[in-house]
Coordinates of N, CA and C in Angstrom, one line a residue:
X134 N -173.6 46.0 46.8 CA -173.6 47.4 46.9 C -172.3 47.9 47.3
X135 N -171.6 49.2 46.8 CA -170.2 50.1 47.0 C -170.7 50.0 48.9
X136 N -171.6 50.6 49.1 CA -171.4 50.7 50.6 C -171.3 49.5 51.8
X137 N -172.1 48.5 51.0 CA -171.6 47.0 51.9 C -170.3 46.9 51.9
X138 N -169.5 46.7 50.8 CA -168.3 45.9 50.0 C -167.2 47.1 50.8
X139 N -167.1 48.8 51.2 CA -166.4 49.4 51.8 C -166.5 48.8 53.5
X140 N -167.8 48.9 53.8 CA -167.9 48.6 55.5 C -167.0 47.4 55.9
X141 N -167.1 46.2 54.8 CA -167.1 45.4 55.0 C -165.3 44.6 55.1
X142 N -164.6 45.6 54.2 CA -163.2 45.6 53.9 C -162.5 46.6 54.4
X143 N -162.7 46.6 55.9 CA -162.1 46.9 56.8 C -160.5 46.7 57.5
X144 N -159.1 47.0 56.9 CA -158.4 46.9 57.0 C -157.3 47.8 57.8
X145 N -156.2 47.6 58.7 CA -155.5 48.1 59.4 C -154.9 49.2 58.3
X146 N -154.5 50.4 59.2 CA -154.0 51.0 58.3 C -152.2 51.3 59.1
X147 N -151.4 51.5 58.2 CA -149.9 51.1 58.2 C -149.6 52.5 59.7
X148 N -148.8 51.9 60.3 CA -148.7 53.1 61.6 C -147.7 54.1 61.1
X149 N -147.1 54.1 59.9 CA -146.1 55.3 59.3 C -147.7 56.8 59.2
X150 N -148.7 56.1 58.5 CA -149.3 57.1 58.6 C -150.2 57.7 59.6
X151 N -150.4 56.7 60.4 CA -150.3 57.3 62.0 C -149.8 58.1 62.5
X152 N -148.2 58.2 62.5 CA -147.3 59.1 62.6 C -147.2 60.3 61.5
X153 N -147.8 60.4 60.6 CA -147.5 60.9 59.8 C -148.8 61.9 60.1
X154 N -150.1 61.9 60.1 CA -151.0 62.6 60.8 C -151.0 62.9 62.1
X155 N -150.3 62.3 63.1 CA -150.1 62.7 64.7 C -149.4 64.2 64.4
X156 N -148.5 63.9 63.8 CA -147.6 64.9 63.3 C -148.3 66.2 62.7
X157 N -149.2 66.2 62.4 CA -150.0 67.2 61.8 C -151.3 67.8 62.8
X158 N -151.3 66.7 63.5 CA -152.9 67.4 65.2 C -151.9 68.4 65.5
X159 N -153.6 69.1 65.5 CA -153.6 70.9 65.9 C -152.7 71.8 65.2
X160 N -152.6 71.8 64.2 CA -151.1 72.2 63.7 C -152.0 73.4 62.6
X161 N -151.5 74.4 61.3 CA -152.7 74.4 60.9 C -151.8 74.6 59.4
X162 N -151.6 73.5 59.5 CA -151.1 72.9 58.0 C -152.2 72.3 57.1
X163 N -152.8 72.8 56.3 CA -154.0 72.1 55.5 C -153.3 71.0 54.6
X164 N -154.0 69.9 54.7 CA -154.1 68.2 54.1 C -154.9 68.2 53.1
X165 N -154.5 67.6 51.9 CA -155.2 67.1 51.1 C -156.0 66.0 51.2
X166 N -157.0 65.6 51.6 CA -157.3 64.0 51.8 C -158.1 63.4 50.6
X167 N -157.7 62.7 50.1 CA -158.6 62.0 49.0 C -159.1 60.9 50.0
X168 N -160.3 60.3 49.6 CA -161.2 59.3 50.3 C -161.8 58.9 49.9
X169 N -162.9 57.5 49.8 CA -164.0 57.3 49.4 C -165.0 56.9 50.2
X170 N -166.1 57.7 50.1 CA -167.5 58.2 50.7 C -168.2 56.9 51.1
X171 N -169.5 56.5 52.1 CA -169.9 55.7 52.2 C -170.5 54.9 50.9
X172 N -171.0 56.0 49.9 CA -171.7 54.9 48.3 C -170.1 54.8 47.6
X173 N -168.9 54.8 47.8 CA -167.7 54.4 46.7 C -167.1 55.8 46.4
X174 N -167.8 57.0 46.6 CA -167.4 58.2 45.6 C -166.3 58.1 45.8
X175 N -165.3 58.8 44.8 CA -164.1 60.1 45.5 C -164.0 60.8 46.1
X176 N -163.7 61.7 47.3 CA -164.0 62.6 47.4 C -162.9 63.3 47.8
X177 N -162.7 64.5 47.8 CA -161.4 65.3 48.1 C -161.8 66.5 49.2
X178 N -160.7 66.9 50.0 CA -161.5 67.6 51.3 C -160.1 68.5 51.8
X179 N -159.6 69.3 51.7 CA -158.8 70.2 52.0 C -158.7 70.9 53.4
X180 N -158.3 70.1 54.8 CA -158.4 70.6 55.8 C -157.1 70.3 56.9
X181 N -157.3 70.4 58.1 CA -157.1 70.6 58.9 C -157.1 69.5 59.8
X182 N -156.1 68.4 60.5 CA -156.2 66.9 61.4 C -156.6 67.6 62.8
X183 N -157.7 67.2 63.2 CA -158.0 67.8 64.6 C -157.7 66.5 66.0
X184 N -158.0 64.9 65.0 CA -157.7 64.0 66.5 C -157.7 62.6 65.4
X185 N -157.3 62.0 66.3 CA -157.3 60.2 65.6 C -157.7 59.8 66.7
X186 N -158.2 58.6 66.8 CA -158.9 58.2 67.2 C -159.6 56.3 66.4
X187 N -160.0 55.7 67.9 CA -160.4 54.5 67.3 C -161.9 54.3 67.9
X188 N -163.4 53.6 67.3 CA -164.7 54.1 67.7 C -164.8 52.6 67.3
X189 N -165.3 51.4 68.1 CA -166.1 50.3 67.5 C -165.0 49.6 67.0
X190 N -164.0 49.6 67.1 CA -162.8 49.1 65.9 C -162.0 49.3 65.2
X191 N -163.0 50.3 64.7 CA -162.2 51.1 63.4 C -161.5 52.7 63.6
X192 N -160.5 52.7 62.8 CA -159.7 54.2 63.2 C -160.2 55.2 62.4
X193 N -160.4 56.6 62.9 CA -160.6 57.5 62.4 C -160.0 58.8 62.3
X194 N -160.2 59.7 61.5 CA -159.7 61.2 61.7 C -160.5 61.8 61.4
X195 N -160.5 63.2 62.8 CA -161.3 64.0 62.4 C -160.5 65.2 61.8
X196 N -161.1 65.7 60.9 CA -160.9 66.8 60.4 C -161.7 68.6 60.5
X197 N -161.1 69.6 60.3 CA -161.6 70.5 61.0 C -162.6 71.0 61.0
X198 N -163.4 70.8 59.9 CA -164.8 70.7 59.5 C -165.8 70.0 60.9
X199 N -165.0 69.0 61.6 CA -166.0 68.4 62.4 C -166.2 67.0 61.3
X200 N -165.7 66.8 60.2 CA -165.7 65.3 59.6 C -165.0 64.3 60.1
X201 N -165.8 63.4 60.2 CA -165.0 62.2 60.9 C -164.9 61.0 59.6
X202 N -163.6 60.8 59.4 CA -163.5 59.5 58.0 C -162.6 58.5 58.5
X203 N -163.3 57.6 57.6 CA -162.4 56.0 58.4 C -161.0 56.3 57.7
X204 N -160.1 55.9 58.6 CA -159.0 55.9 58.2 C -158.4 54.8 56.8
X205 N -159.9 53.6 56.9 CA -159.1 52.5 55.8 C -160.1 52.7 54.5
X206 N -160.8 54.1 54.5 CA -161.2 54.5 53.4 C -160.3 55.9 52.6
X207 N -159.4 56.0 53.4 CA -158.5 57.1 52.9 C -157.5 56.3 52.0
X208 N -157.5 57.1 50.7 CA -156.4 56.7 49.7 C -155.6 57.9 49.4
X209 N -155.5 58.7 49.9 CA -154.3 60.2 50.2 C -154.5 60.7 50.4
X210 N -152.8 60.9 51.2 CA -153.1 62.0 52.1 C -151.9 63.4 51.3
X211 N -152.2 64.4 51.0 CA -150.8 65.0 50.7 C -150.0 64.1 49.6
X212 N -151.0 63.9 48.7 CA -150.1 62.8 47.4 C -149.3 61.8 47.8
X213 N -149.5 61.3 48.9 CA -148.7 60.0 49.5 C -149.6 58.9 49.4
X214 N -150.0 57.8 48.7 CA -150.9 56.9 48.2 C -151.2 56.0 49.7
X215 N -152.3 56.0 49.9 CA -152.3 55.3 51.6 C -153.0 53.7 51.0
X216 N -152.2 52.6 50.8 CA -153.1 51.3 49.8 C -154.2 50.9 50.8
X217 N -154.8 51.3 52.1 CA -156.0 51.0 52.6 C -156.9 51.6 51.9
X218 N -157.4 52.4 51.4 CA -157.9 53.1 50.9 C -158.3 52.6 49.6
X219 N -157.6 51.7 49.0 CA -157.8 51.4 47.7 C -158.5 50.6 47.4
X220 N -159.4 50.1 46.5 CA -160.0 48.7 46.5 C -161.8 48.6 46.7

């Protein structure tokens, strides 16, 4: 299953983009985030970095929606190819 094979390929994600979203909390610069969803989807989401954060392990961002996405399911951010995200 897409959603075992994501949970399960759990990977560090590079601290440039760490910085690179720190850089953008509370700010009200809208992000493009490409991602994929717990079943594999694409999904694309146009908002706002409200906090980073780590929960169980894994790193997250929330966004201003109140969405929270793993960080090593994000594959762009702002057309900058993030390779966690890929695969």
């Amino acid at each position: 299953m897409a959603s075992e094979h994501l949970s399960n390929t759990q990977q560090a994600v590079h601290w440039s983009i760490h910085e690179f979203l720190r850089g953008h909390l509370f700010s009200s610069h809208i992000l493009e985030i490409v991602y994929r969803d717990d079943a594999g989807q694409v999904q694309i989401v146009h908002d706002v970095v409200r906090d980073l954060f780590s929960r169980a392990g894994q790193e997250f961002v929330l966004i201003g929606r109140g969405q929270m996405l793993r960080l090593d399911h994000v594959v762009m951010i702002d057309g900058m190819e993030i390779s966690a995200g890929i695969g």
